[in-house]
Amino acid sequence: MKTRVRFAPSPTGFLHIGGARTALFNWLYARHTGGTFVLRIEDTDVARNSQEAVNVILNGLRWLGLDWDEGPISGDATGPSKGDYGPYFQSQRKENYQRRVEALLSHGLAYEDQGAIKFKMSREPIVIPDLVVGEVRRELTDREQADPDFVIVRSDGQPVFHLVNVVDDLEMNITHVIRGEDHLSNTAKHIALFRAFGVEPPRYAHIPLILNSDGTKMSKRDKGASLTSYMEEGYAPEAVLNYLCLLGWSPKNNREKLSLSEVVEMFDLPQILRHNARFDLTKLTWLNGEYLREMDTERFYELAVQALGRAGLDTTRYPVEYVKAALDTCKGKFKLFSELPAYGGFYFKDEVQYDPEAAKRDFTPENRPRLARLRDALSRLEPFEPDPIGHTLKAVAQELGVKPAVLVHPTRLACCGNTAGPSLYHLLAVLGKTRVLQRLDKALAVIG
RNA sequence: GACCCUAUCGUCUAGCGGUUAGGACACCGCCCUUUCACGGCGGUAGCAGGGGUUCGAGUCCCCUUAGGGUCGCCA
C-alpha cells in the first residue's frame, strides 16, 4: 500500500519551528517511500481562523520548499485544492464528522451529556505501537479512572480535535501519523476511536520535541520559535532545513552538511531519536554561513539585495555592475544576511559613520600626513584596481617607514566607517577613485 | 495528584557487551593574513547517581534524580 502521511497544522497565524520540523519529517518520509504528502488545515477553532493565518503556514512551507501532493492551493478554505480526498480544510468537512458521530451514537459508543456528546472510552489500558518510541502501554490517569469518557462534540455543536483528527486521517487513508511527542498520551484516545469506527489505526511515529537552548519548552513567545523569524533574519531555507534534519535524526556518518536529496535517500522512521533536542542557534548560523559561502552568485545577489533593502539601503540607485562587484567582495565573509548591512552597507551610503572607538585609535594626528600621502599617491594611480592599489599602499608605507597596517586601518575606517569588512584593496577598487578620494578627504578634514 | 516519554562533552550527535568513547558547533592556543572572515594544526570538555546481570556495561534490568509531555466543551 502506498504511504500517505499528512501535516495537519492549526492556523494560528504562526508556524512553530517544531511544526516545521514535523512537516519536514513527514515530507521526508513521503519522499523516501515514494508516498503522498498531504497538507490538511485544522481550522475547527473558528474563533482564531483567518485566511491570513493559513497563508503564514503555506508561505512557510513553500519557503522551505516542502511541497505537498494534496491540500489547499491558497489560504481560502472554500478555494481550489489539489488531491482526491478534499476538502482539505476541516471547516469544510462538517458533514463527515456529523455522520461519524451519528454512527457512534447509534452503536451506543457515544452518548449525550449536558448538550455535548461524549465518547465511551475504553476502561482498559491501550497499547500504542510506536515506530519511534516502541510499544507504549498507556494506563489511565487518576482523572481518567474517575471518568474515562471524553467530549467529541461540544455543546455548541462543534466537533473537537480528537474526533476530527481521527475521522480525517481515516477518510483520507492516512497510513502513518508522524507528529510531535506531545500527542503520544492522547494517542490512546485516537486508537480507541479508530476501533470504534471498525478500522485499524494508522502506524504512529511520535517525534521528540524541540526545546529552547536552556532546555525549557519552546512556546510561541520565545525568540526563534517562529519560522517567520528565520525568514526575516535572512537565513537561507536550505540551511534551516538541513539544521532541522539534524535535530532528532542523524546520518550516522559524521556529516553535517547534507543535501535534501541525500537525506531523502537515508531517512527512515525507526532511526529517529527518542529524546528532545535543544535548538542551537549558533550551529544553525554556522551552517547558514556554509550555505552562503557555496551559494551561487545570482541567488546570493538576489537575497543580499533583499537584506539591504530591509535595512533601508536602496541598491537600485547604483549601477547593477557596481552592486554585483560590491557584493562579490562580501560573499563568504558573513554567516547571516542580517549582518550584511553592517558589513558592506558602506558601498551604498553617501556618508559613512565612523566607529567611535576605531576613530579614536586610527584618526590620530600622526596618521594624518600618512593618510594624506596615500591619498596623493592614489589620486595619481591608474588603473584603479586591487593589485596596483595594494602595491601603492605598500610602497607608500615603505617610504614612510611604517608597516602597511598603519595605513590600512585608517584607510579602511575612512572608507567603510568600521574595522571589519571586505578586502581593503578590492573594496577601494569597487568604490572607485572618486568615492575613495572623497572619503579620504572627509576623513582628513575630520582629523583636523 | 496520576499517567507517559527521555537521559553520552556547554549544545547537536556516533556508539547497538570488549573503543585510547568518534565527529560537528561553540570555546582556547598556534599558523596563514591588508581588517574581519575562510582555511590548516593542536587543545579543554562527556557516559546524571546508585544498585544489579555478566569474565566484562556508555550499551541489558531495577531504583533514584532531573528534564519534557499528557490528563480541556484548546489544537
Short mmCIF file of C-alpha atoms (C1' of nucleotides) in Angstrom, two decimals:
data_model
loop_
_atom_site.label_atom_id
_atom_site.label_comp_id
_atom_site.label_asym_id
_atom_site.label_seq_id
_atom_site.Cartn_x
_atom_site.Cartn_y
_atom_site.Cartn_z
CA MET A 1 0.00 0.00 0.00
CA LYS A 2 1.21 3.46 -0.85
CA THR A 3 2.32 5.55 2.08
CA ARG A 4 0.12 8.52 2.89
CA VAL A 5 1.28 10.99 5.52
CA ARG A 6 -0.04 14.38 6.47
CA PHE A 7 0.93 17.60 8.15
CA ALA A 8 -2.13 18.99 9.90
CA PRO A 9 -1.43 22.39 11.40
CA SER A 10 -3.92 24.65 13.05
CA PRO A 11 -3.87 28.15 11.57
CA THR A 12 -2.84 30.36 14.46
CA GLY A 13 -1.03 32.97 12.43
CA PHE A 14 2.23 31.35 13.39
CA LEU A 15 4.30 28.41 12.16
CA HIS A 16 6.26 26.93 15.03
CA ILE A 17 9.79 25.79 14.22
CA GLY A 18 8.85 22.44 15.75
CA GLY A 19 5.85 22.30 13.45
CA ALA A 20 8.14 22.99 10.52
CA ARG A 21 10.30 20.07 11.62
CA THR A 22 7.22 17.84 11.87
CA ALA A 23 6.26 18.88 8.35
CA LEU A 24 9.81 18.15 7.21
CA PHE A 25 9.86 14.65 8.70
CA ASN A 26 6.51 13.87 7.12
CA TRP A 27 7.72 15.20 3.80
CA LEU A 28 10.97 13.23 4.05
CA TYR A 29 9.13 10.03 4.80
CA ALA A 30 6.72 10.57 1.92
CA ARG A 31 9.57 11.24 -0.49
CA HIS A 32 11.66 8.37 0.87
CA THR A 33 8.85 5.88 0.40
CA GLY A 34 7.50 7.37 -2.79
CA GLY A 35 4.28 8.11 -0.95
CA THR A 36 1.96 11.07 -0.70
CA PHE A 37 2.37 14.13 1.48
CA VAL A 38 -0.96 15.67 2.42
CA LEU A 39 -1.47 19.11 3.89
CA ARG A 40 -4.63 19.47 5.91
CA ILE A 41 -5.69 22.63 7.69
CA GLU A 42 -7.25 22.03 11.09
CA ASP A 43 -9.35 25.16 11.28
CA THR A 44 -12.05 23.89 13.59
CA ASP A 45 -11.45 26.68 16.05
CA VAL A 46 -13.43 29.28 14.14
CA ALA A 47 -12.58 31.98 16.65
CA ARG A 48 -8.98 32.38 15.59
CA ASN A 49 -9.17 31.40 11.98
CA SER A 50 -8.30 33.50 9.03
CA GLN A 51 -7.08 33.21 5.51
CA GLU A 52 -4.07 35.22 6.56
CA ALA A 53 -3.21 32.70 9.26
CA VAL A 54 -3.37 29.89 6.73
CA ASN A 55 -1.11 31.81 4.41
CA VAL A 56 1.55 32.01 7.10
CA ILE A 57 1.65 28.22 7.02
CA LEU A 58 1.55 27.88 3.24
CA ASN A 59 4.24 30.54 2.80
CA GLY A 60 6.44 28.94 5.42
CA LEU A 61 6.24 25.51 3.81
CA ARG A 62 6.81 27.00 0.38
CA TRP A 63 9.79 28.96 1.62
CA LEU A 64 11.29 25.73 2.95
CA GLY A 65 10.48 24.00 -0.29
CA LEU A 66 8.27 21.34 1.31
CA ASP A 67 5.78 20.80 -1.47
CA TRP A 68 2.57 18.94 -0.72
CA ASP A 69 0.94 16.49 -3.10
CA GLU A 70 -2.55 17.06 -1.79
CA GLY A 71 -4.01 20.02 0.01
CA PRO A 72 -5.01 23.63 -0.36
CA ILE A 73 -3.66 25.82 -3.11
CA SER A 74 -4.46 29.06 -1.33
CA GLY A 75 -5.45 30.20 2.14
CA ASP A 76 -9.07 30.33 1.07
CA ALA A 77 -10.90 27.45 2.75
CA THR A 78 -13.50 27.40 0.01
CA GLY A 79 -10.94 27.89 -2.74
CA PRO A 80 -9.35 25.33 -5.04
CA SER A 81 -7.25 22.44 -3.79
CA LYS A 82 -5.38 19.50 -5.25
CA GLY A 83 -5.96 15.84 -4.44
CA ASP A 84 -8.90 13.43 -4.36
CA TYR A 85 -9.55 13.47 -0.64
CA GLY A 86 -10.68 17.07 -0.21
CA PRO A 87 -11.77 19.34 1.08
CA TYR A 88 -8.53 19.85 2.98
CA PHE A 89 -9.90 22.37 5.43
CA GLN A 90 -11.72 20.88 8.39
CA SER A 91 -14.16 23.75 8.36
CA GLN A 92 -15.41 22.32 5.06
CA ARG A 93 -15.81 18.76 6.31
CA LYS A 94 -18.60 19.18 8.83
CA GLU A 95 -20.93 16.55 7.33
CA ASN A 96 -18.28 13.87 7.64
CA TYR A 97 -17.92 14.48 11.35
CA GLN A 98 -21.66 14.60 11.87
CA ARG A 99 -22.13 11.32 10.02
CA ARG A 100 -19.42 9.64 12.06
CA VAL A 101 -20.82 10.93 15.33
CA GLU A 102 -24.26 9.63 14.44
CA ALA A 103 -22.75 6.25 13.72
CA LEU A 104 -21.13 6.19 17.14
CA LEU A 105 -24.37 7.30 18.75
CA SER A 106 -26.41 4.63 17.01
CA HIS A 107 -23.97 1.92 18.07
CA GLY A 108 -24.09 3.07 21.66
CA LEU A 109 -20.43 4.08 21.55
CA ALA A 110 -21.18 7.70 22.33
CA TYR A 111 -23.80 9.50 24.33
CA GLU A 112 -25.14 12.92 25.05
CA ASP A 113 -24.15 14.65 28.24
CA GLN A 114 -25.26 18.20 29.11
CA GLY A 115 -25.63 19.12 25.46
CA ALA A 116 -22.25 17.76 24.48
CA ILE A 117 -21.53 14.34 23.03
CA LYS A 118 -19.06 12.11 24.79
CA PHE A 119 -17.24 9.07 23.55
CA LYS A 120 -17.34 5.88 25.61
CA MET A 121 -13.65 5.41 26.12
CA SER A 122 -12.02 2.09 26.89
CA ARG A 123 -11.60 1.45 30.60
CA GLU A 124 -8.62 -0.73 29.90
CA PRO A 125 -5.08 0.43 29.18
CA ILE A 126 -4.34 0.80 25.48
CA VAL A 127 -1.11 -0.30 23.88
CA ILE A 128 0.31 2.18 21.41
CA PRO A 129 2.72 0.64 18.93
CA ASP A 130 5.05 3.48 18.00
CA LEU A 131 7.68 3.35 15.29
CA VAL A 132 9.93 5.73 17.19
CA VAL A 133 9.21 5.15 20.86
CA GLY A 134 8.38 1.48 20.77
CA GLU A 135 5.38 -0.14 22.39
CA VAL A 136 3.78 2.17 24.91
CA ARG A 137 1.23 0.85 27.36
CA ARG A 138 -0.86 3.82 28.34
CA GLU A 139 -2.54 3.39 31.77
CA LEU A 140 -5.43 5.59 32.81
CA THR A 141 -4.60 8.61 34.91
CA ASP A 142 -6.44 9.17 38.16
CA ARG A 143 -8.79 11.63 36.49
CA GLU A 144 -9.46 9.20 33.70
CA GLN A 145 -10.19 6.49 36.26
CA ALA A 146 -12.93 8.74 37.58
CA ASP A 147 -14.33 9.46 34.12
CA PRO A 148 -12.59 7.97 31.09
CA ASP A 149 -15.07 9.32 28.57
CA PHE A 150 -14.23 12.47 26.67
CA VAL A 151 -16.13 15.07 24.70
CA ILE A 152 -16.13 14.68 20.94
CA VAL A 153 -18.75 17.31 20.14
CA ARG A 154 -19.09 20.48 22.17
CA SER A 155 -22.47 21.67 23.35
CA ASP A 156 -22.37 24.34 20.62
CA GLY A 157 -22.21 21.56 18.03
CA GLN A 158 -18.52 21.96 17.18
CA PRO A 159 -16.58 18.68 16.96
CA VAL A 160 -13.29 18.63 18.88
CA PHE A 161 -9.76 17.87 17.78
CA HIS A 162 -9.59 14.19 18.78
CA LEU A 163 -12.66 13.37 16.74
CA VAL A 164 -11.96 15.39 13.62
CA ASN A 165 -8.32 14.41 13.53
CA VAL A 166 -9.20 10.71 13.60
CA VAL A 167 -12.09 10.99 11.15
CA ASP A 168 -9.95 12.86 8.65
CA ASP A 169 -7.00 10.51 8.98
CA LEU A 170 -9.38 7.64 8.47
CA GLU A 171 -11.17 9.12 5.48
CA MET A 172 -8.01 10.44 3.89
CA ASN A 173 -6.49 6.97 4.15
CA ILE A 174 -3.52 8.18 6.15
CA THR A 175 -1.14 5.27 6.72
CA HIS A 176 1.44 6.89 9.02
CA VAL A 177 0.84 9.59 11.58
CA ILE A 178 4.12 11.40 12.21
CA ARG A 179 3.65 14.09 14.83
CA GLY A 180 5.11 15.65 17.93
CA GLU A 181 5.55 13.60 21.06
CA ASP A 182 3.12 15.91 22.83
CA HIS A 183 0.42 13.79 21.20
CA LEU A 184 1.71 10.47 22.47
CA SER A 185 -0.51 10.28 25.54
CA ASN A 186 -3.57 11.28 23.55
CA THR A 187 -2.97 8.56 21.01
CA ALA A 188 -4.82 6.07 23.22
CA LYS A 189 -7.97 8.10 22.58
CA HIS A 190 -7.32 8.11 18.88
CA ILE A 191 -6.76 4.38 18.72
CA ALA A 192 -9.98 3.77 20.64
CA LEU A 193 -11.84 6.00 18.21
CA PHE A 194 -10.44 4.19 15.17
CA ARG A 195 -11.54 0.89 16.65
CA ALA A 196 -14.98 2.27 17.38
CA PHE A 197 -15.23 3.06 13.68
CA GLY A 198 -14.29 -0.51 12.97
CA VAL A 199 -10.88 0.11 11.43
CA GLU A 200 -7.32 -0.42 12.50
CA PRO A 201 -5.47 2.79 13.33
CA PRO A 202 -2.59 4.01 11.18
CA ARG A 203 1.02 3.48 12.18
CA TYR A 204 2.26 6.07 14.63
CA ALA A 205 5.62 7.78 14.89
CA HIS A 206 5.94 10.34 17.66
CA ILE A 207 8.95 12.52 17.20
CA PRO A 208 10.76 14.31 20.03
CA LEU A 209 10.17 17.97 20.70
CA ILE A 210 12.43 20.92 20.05
CA LEU A 211 13.36 22.80 23.21
CA ASN A 212 14.89 26.21 23.86
CA SER A 213 18.64 26.33 24.31
CA ASP A 214 18.12 26.28 28.08
CA GLY A 215 16.08 23.11 27.85
CA THR A 216 12.72 24.67 28.55
CA LYS A 217 9.70 24.26 26.39
CA MET A 218 9.63 26.45 23.34
CA SER A 219 6.48 28.49 23.44
CA LYS A 220 5.08 30.96 20.98
CA ARG A 221 6.63 33.87 22.80
CA ASP A 222 10.18 32.54 22.66
CA LYS A 223 12.53 34.16 20.20
CA GLY A 224 13.23 31.78 17.40
CA ALA A 225 10.06 29.76 17.92
CA SER A 226 8.52 31.11 14.74
CA LEU A 227 9.73 30.09 11.31
CA THR A 228 8.98 33.61 10.16
CA SER A 229 11.79 34.96 12.32
CA TYR A 230 14.32 32.95 10.30
CA MET A 231 12.82 34.11 7.06
CA GLU A 232 13.19 37.69 8.24
CA GLU A 233 16.66 37.32 9.73
CA GLY A 234 18.00 36.30 6.37
CA TYR A 235 18.60 32.62 6.86
CA ALA A 236 18.72 30.50 3.73
CA PRO A 237 15.90 27.95 3.68
CA GLU A 238 18.26 25.14 2.72
CA ALA A 239 20.33 25.84 5.83
CA VAL A 240 17.28 25.85 8.10
CA LEU A 241 16.07 22.63 6.53
CA ASN A 242 19.48 20.99 6.88
CA TYR A 243 19.72 22.03 10.51
CA LEU A 244 16.23 20.75 11.26
CA CYS A 245 17.17 17.37 9.76
CA LEU A 246 19.96 17.13 12.31
CA LEU A 247 17.61 17.63 15.25
CA GLY A 248 16.36 14.21 16.26
CA TRP A 249 17.86 12.42 13.31
CA SER A 250 21.41 11.67 12.24
CA PRO A 251 23.02 10.37 9.05
CA LYS A 252 25.39 8.49 11.38
CA ASN A 253 28.37 9.16 9.17
CA ASN A 254 29.76 12.27 10.85
CA ARG A 255 28.42 14.54 8.17
CA GLU A 256 26.64 17.76 8.98
CA LYS A 257 26.04 19.41 5.66
CA LEU A 258 23.70 17.27 3.60
CA SER A 259 21.58 17.96 0.59
CA LEU A 260 17.90 17.27 0.95
CA SER A 261 18.07 14.55 -1.68
CA GLU A 262 20.73 12.74 0.34
CA VAL A 263 18.51 12.92 3.40
CA VAL A 264 15.51 11.65 1.44
CA GLU A 265 17.62 8.67 0.49
CA MET A 266 18.71 7.84 4.04
CA PHE A 267 15.73 8.96 6.13
CA ASP A 268 13.57 6.45 7.93
CA LEU A 269 11.30 6.41 10.95
CA PRO A 270 12.96 3.84 13.24
CA GLN A 271 16.22 5.81 13.39
CA ILE A 272 14.58 8.93 14.73
CA LEU A 273 15.98 9.76 18.15
CA ARG A 274 13.79 9.37 21.19
CA HIS A 275 14.91 12.35 23.21
CA ASN A 276 14.12 16.01 22.88
CA ALA A 277 16.70 18.30 21.32
CA ARG A 278 17.66 21.85 22.19
CA PHE A 279 17.70 24.37 19.43
CA ASP A 280 21.23 25.65 18.93
CA LEU A 281 21.02 28.92 17.06
CA THR A 282 24.80 29.20 16.87
CA LYS A 283 25.10 25.95 14.98
CA LEU A 284 22.29 26.89 12.62
CA THR A 285 24.07 30.16 11.98
CA TRP A 286 27.32 28.35 11.25
CA LEU A 287 25.52 26.07 8.82
CA ASN A 288 23.91 29.09 7.21
CA GLY A 289 27.37 30.57 6.69
CA GLU A 290 28.42 27.36 4.98
CA TYR A 291 25.47 27.61 2.64
CA LEU A 292 26.06 31.29 1.91
CA ARG A 293 29.65 30.62 1.02
CA GLU A 294 28.68 28.00 -1.53
CA MET A 295 25.57 29.70 -2.79
CA ASP A 296 25.59 30.51 -6.48
CA THR A 297 26.25 34.19 -7.07
CA GLU A 298 22.94 35.04 -8.67
CA ARG A 299 20.96 33.76 -5.73
CA PHE A 300 23.37 35.37 -3.30
CA TYR A 301 22.93 38.64 -5.13
CA GLU A 302 19.16 38.38 -5.00
CA LEU A 303 19.00 37.60 -1.28
CA ALA A 304 21.65 40.20 -0.47
CA VAL A 305 19.73 42.95 -2.24
CA GLN A 306 16.62 41.97 -0.26
CA ALA A 307 18.55 42.08 3.02
CA LEU A 308 19.99 45.51 2.19
CA GLY A 309 16.51 46.69 1.28
CA ARG A 310 15.16 45.57 4.62
CA ALA A 311 17.84 47.71 6.24
CA GLY A 312 16.77 50.72 4.21
CA LEU A 313 19.66 50.61 1.75
CA ASP A 314 18.42 51.14 -1.79
CA THR A 315 20.72 49.37 -4.22
CA THR A 316 18.70 50.45 -7.25
CA ARG A 317 20.35 53.86 -7.00
CA TYR A 318 23.58 52.23 -8.16
CA PRO A 319 24.60 50.61 -11.44
CA VAL A 320 23.97 46.86 -11.44
CA GLU A 321 27.62 46.13 -12.17
CA TYR A 322 28.68 48.19 -9.17
CA VAL A 323 26.23 46.38 -6.89
CA LYS A 324 27.39 42.98 -8.08
CA ALA A 325 31.06 43.84 -7.74
CA ALA A 326 30.42 45.20 -4.26
CA LEU A 327 28.54 42.08 -3.19
CA ASP A 328 31.25 39.84 -4.63
CA THR A 329 33.68 41.29 -2.12
CA CYS A 330 31.29 40.40 0.72
CA LYS A 331 30.32 36.88 -0.27
CA GLY A 332 31.54 34.19 2.07
CA LYS A 333 32.58 36.67 4.72
CA PHE A 334 29.49 36.62 6.92
CA LYS A 335 27.06 33.99 8.13
CA LEU A 336 23.78 35.82 8.10
CA PHE A 337 22.24 38.21 5.63
CA SER A 338 21.24 40.39 8.52
CA GLU A 339 24.96 41.07 9.01
CA LEU A 340 25.35 42.41 5.50
CA PRO A 341 24.13 45.98 6.06
CA ALA A 342 26.75 46.49 8.76
CA TYR A 343 29.41 44.63 6.79
CA GLY A 344 29.03 46.05 3.30
CA GLY A 345 26.47 48.84 3.75
CA PHE A 346 29.16 51.50 3.18
CA TYR A 347 29.03 50.72 -0.54
CA PHE A 348 25.50 52.07 -0.65
CA LYS A 349 25.71 55.13 1.57
CA ASP A 350 26.70 58.67 0.70
CA GLU A 351 28.11 59.31 4.15
CA VAL A 352 29.83 56.79 6.36
CA GLN A 353 29.57 56.92 10.12
CA TYR A 354 32.86 56.28 11.87
CA ASP A 355 33.06 53.74 14.63
CA PRO A 356 33.99 55.95 17.62
CA GLU A 357 36.47 53.50 19.16
CA ALA A 358 38.25 52.97 15.88
CA ALA A 359 38.31 56.68 15.09
CA LYS A 360 39.94 57.39 18.41
CA ARG A 361 42.62 54.82 17.66
CA ASP A 362 43.25 55.40 13.96
CA PHE A 363 42.37 59.03 13.25
CA THR A 364 45.39 60.35 15.11
CA PRO A 365 47.48 63.46 14.35
CA GLU A 366 50.46 61.38 13.28
CA ASN A 367 48.30 59.37 10.88
CA ARG A 368 47.00 62.49 9.12
CA PRO A 369 50.10 63.17 6.99
CA ARG A 370 50.40 59.46 6.24
CA LEU A 371 46.84 59.30 5.03
CA ALA A 372 47.39 62.48 3.01
CA ARG A 373 50.43 60.92 1.41
CA LEU A 374 48.44 57.82 0.46
CA ARG A 375 45.60 59.96 -0.87
CA ASP A 376 48.06 61.75 -3.08
CA ALA A 377 49.51 58.52 -4.42
CA LEU A 378 46.09 57.01 -5.06
CA SER A 379 44.90 60.13 -6.85
CA ARG A 380 47.57 59.56 -9.47
CA LEU A 381 47.02 55.80 -9.69
CA GLU A 382 45.83 54.36 -12.96
CA PRO A 383 44.25 51.85 -13.36
CA PHE A 384 42.48 51.94 -10.01
CA GLU A 385 42.47 48.21 -9.39
CA PRO A 386 43.16 45.90 -6.45
CA ASP A 387 46.72 44.88 -7.23
CA PRO A 388 48.03 48.34 -8.13
CA ILE A 389 46.22 49.75 -5.09
CA GLY A 390 47.93 47.21 -2.87
CA HIS A 391 51.31 47.93 -4.40
CA THR A 392 50.79 51.63 -4.00
CA LEU A 393 49.80 51.30 -0.36
CA LYS A 394 52.80 49.14 0.40
CA ALA A 395 55.12 51.47 -1.44
CA VAL A 396 53.83 54.46 0.48
CA ALA A 397 54.19 52.57 3.72
CA GLN A 398 57.76 51.73 2.89
CA GLU A 399 58.58 55.33 2.05
CA LEU A 400 57.10 56.38 5.37
CA GLY A 401 58.96 53.65 7.17
CA VAL A 402 55.82 52.10 8.63
CA LYS A 403 54.08 48.77 8.29
CA PRO A 404 51.25 48.56 5.77
CA ALA A 405 48.82 48.05 8.62
CA VAL A 406 49.46 51.63 9.77
CA LEU A 407 47.88 52.83 6.54
CA VAL A 408 45.37 50.04 6.14
CA HIS A 409 43.45 50.74 9.32
CA PRO A 410 42.75 54.46 8.90
CA THR A 411 42.05 53.98 5.21
CA ARG A 412 39.50 51.28 5.93
CA LEU A 413 37.93 53.42 8.60
CA ALA A 414 37.73 56.39 6.27
CA CYS A 415 36.09 54.41 3.52
CA CYS A 416 33.91 51.96 5.47
CA GLY A 417 33.42 53.54 8.85
CA ASN A 418 34.36 50.37 10.70
CA THR A 419 37.20 47.96 11.30
CA ALA A 420 35.84 44.81 9.70
CA GLY A 421 34.93 44.45 6.08
CA PRO A 422 35.91 43.14 2.68
CA SER A 423 39.45 43.06 1.40
CA LEU A 424 40.64 46.68 1.50
CA TYR A 425 42.27 46.70 -1.94
CA HIS A 426 39.21 45.17 -3.53
CA LEU A 427 36.72 47.40 -1.81
CA LEU A 428 38.67 50.52 -2.77
CA ALA A 429 38.69 49.40 -6.37
CA VAL A 430 34.95 48.77 -6.32
CA LEU A 431 34.18 52.08 -4.65
CA GLY A 432 36.20 53.75 -7.37
CA LYS A 433 38.74 56.51 -7.26
CA THR A 434 36.23 59.34 -6.99
CA ARG A 435 34.45 57.98 -3.93
CA VAL A 436 37.68 56.87 -2.30
CA LEU A 437 39.29 60.30 -2.65
CA GLN A 438 36.12 61.95 -1.35
CA ARG A 439 36.07 59.72 1.69
CA LEU A 440 39.77 60.20 2.37
CA ASP A 441 39.33 63.96 2.11
CA LYS A 442 36.45 63.85 4.53
CA ALA A 443 38.50 61.81 6.97
CA LEU A 444 41.45 64.19 6.67
CA ALA A 445 39.10 67.05 7.45
CA VAL A 446 37.75 65.22 10.47
CA ILE A 447 41.21 64.54 11.83
CA GLY A 448 41.74 68.23 11.52
"C1'" G B 1 -2.05 14.41 42.04
"C1'" A B 2 -1.97 10.42 38.11
"C1'" C B 3 -0.12 8.61 33.57
"C1'" C B 4 3.59 8.57 29.53
"C1'" C B 5 8.43 9.59 27.28
"C1'" U B 6 13.60 10.66 27.81
"C1'" A B 7 18.91 10.88 29.89
"C1'" U B 8 26.92 10.28 26.03
"C1'" C B 9 31.41 16.74 26.08
"C1'" G B 10 28.09 23.52 27.28
"C1'" U B 11 24.89 22.10 22.53
"C1'" C B 12 23.63 18.55 18.29
"C1'" U B 13 25.14 13.60 17.87
"C1'" A B 14 28.15 8.42 16.66
"C1'" G B 15 28.16 4.15 19.73
"C1'" C B 16 23.67 -1.11 19.23
"C1'" G B 17 28.55 -6.10 25.80
"C1'" G B 18 35.16 -5.81 24.97
"C1'" U B 19 36.51 1.52 21.73
"C1'" U B 20 42.77 5.37 23.78
"C1'" A B 21 34.29 6.85 24.00
"C1'" G B 22 34.48 9.28 17.47
"C1'" G B 23 32.52 13.78 14.72
"C1'" A B 24 30.27 18.76 14.44
"C1'" C B 25 29.02 23.73 16.66
"C1'" A B 26 30.89 26.78 20.48
"C1'" C B 27 35.35 27.87 23.30
"C1'" C B 28 41.02 28.30 23.91
"C1'" G B 29 46.03 28.28 21.61
"C1'" C B 30 49.33 28.41 17.14
"C1'" C B 31 49.87 29.10 11.70
"C1'" C B 32 48.10 31.81 7.33
"C1'" U B 33 46.90 37.07 6.55
"C1'" U B 34 45.72 44.18 4.10
"C1'" U B 35 40.88 44.20 8.59
"C1'" C B 36 37.06 40.63 9.52
"C1'" A B 37 36.17 36.02 8.00
"C1'" C B 38 37.76 31.30 5.44
"C1'" G B 39 41.35 27.58 5.86
"C1'" G B 40 45.25 24.44 8.41
"C1'" C B 41 47.21 22.30 13.03
"C1'" G B 42 46.55 21.40 18.18
"C1'" G B 43 43.77 21.65 22.87
"C1'" U B 44 39.88 21.90 27.02
"C1'" A B 45 35.40 19.18 27.78
"C1'" G B 46 31.03 13.75 28.27
"C1'" C B 47 28.63 8.29 29.52
"C1'" A B 48 23.27 12.08 35.81
"C1'" G B 49 23.64 8.98 40.64
"C1'" G B 50 23.03 4.12 42.95
"C1'" G B 51 22.18 -0.96 42.68
"C1'" G B 52 22.13 -5.43 39.89
"C1'" U B 53 23.07 -9.18 35.34
"C1'" U B 54 27.89 -10.52 33.09
"C1'" C B 55 34.56 -12.82 32.81
"C1'" G B 56 33.46 -7.83 31.01
"C1'" A B 57 28.28 -2.31 30.83
"C1'" G B 58 28.02 4.10 27.86
"C1'" U B 59 25.50 -0.23 25.77
"C1'" C B 60 20.77 -5.04 29.30
"C1'" C B 61 17.38 -4.77 34.07
"C1'" C B 62 15.67 -2.04 38.59
"C1'" C B 63 15.55 2.31 41.72
"C1'" U B 64 16.61 7.47 42.47
"C1'" U B 65 17.26 12.16 40.39
"C1'" A B 66 16.46 15.54 36.52
"C1'" G B 67 14.03 17.28 32.10
"C1'" G B 68 9.90 17.03 28.80
"C1'" G B 69 4.83 15.65 27.63
"C1'" U B 70 -0.41 14.42 28.71
"C1'" C B 71 -4.79 14.09 31.80
"C1'" G B 72 -9.95 20.64 28.46
"C1'" C B 73 -16.75 21.57 25.70
"C1'" C B 74 -7.72 24.21 23.01
"C1'" A B 75 -5.35 22.13 18.82
#
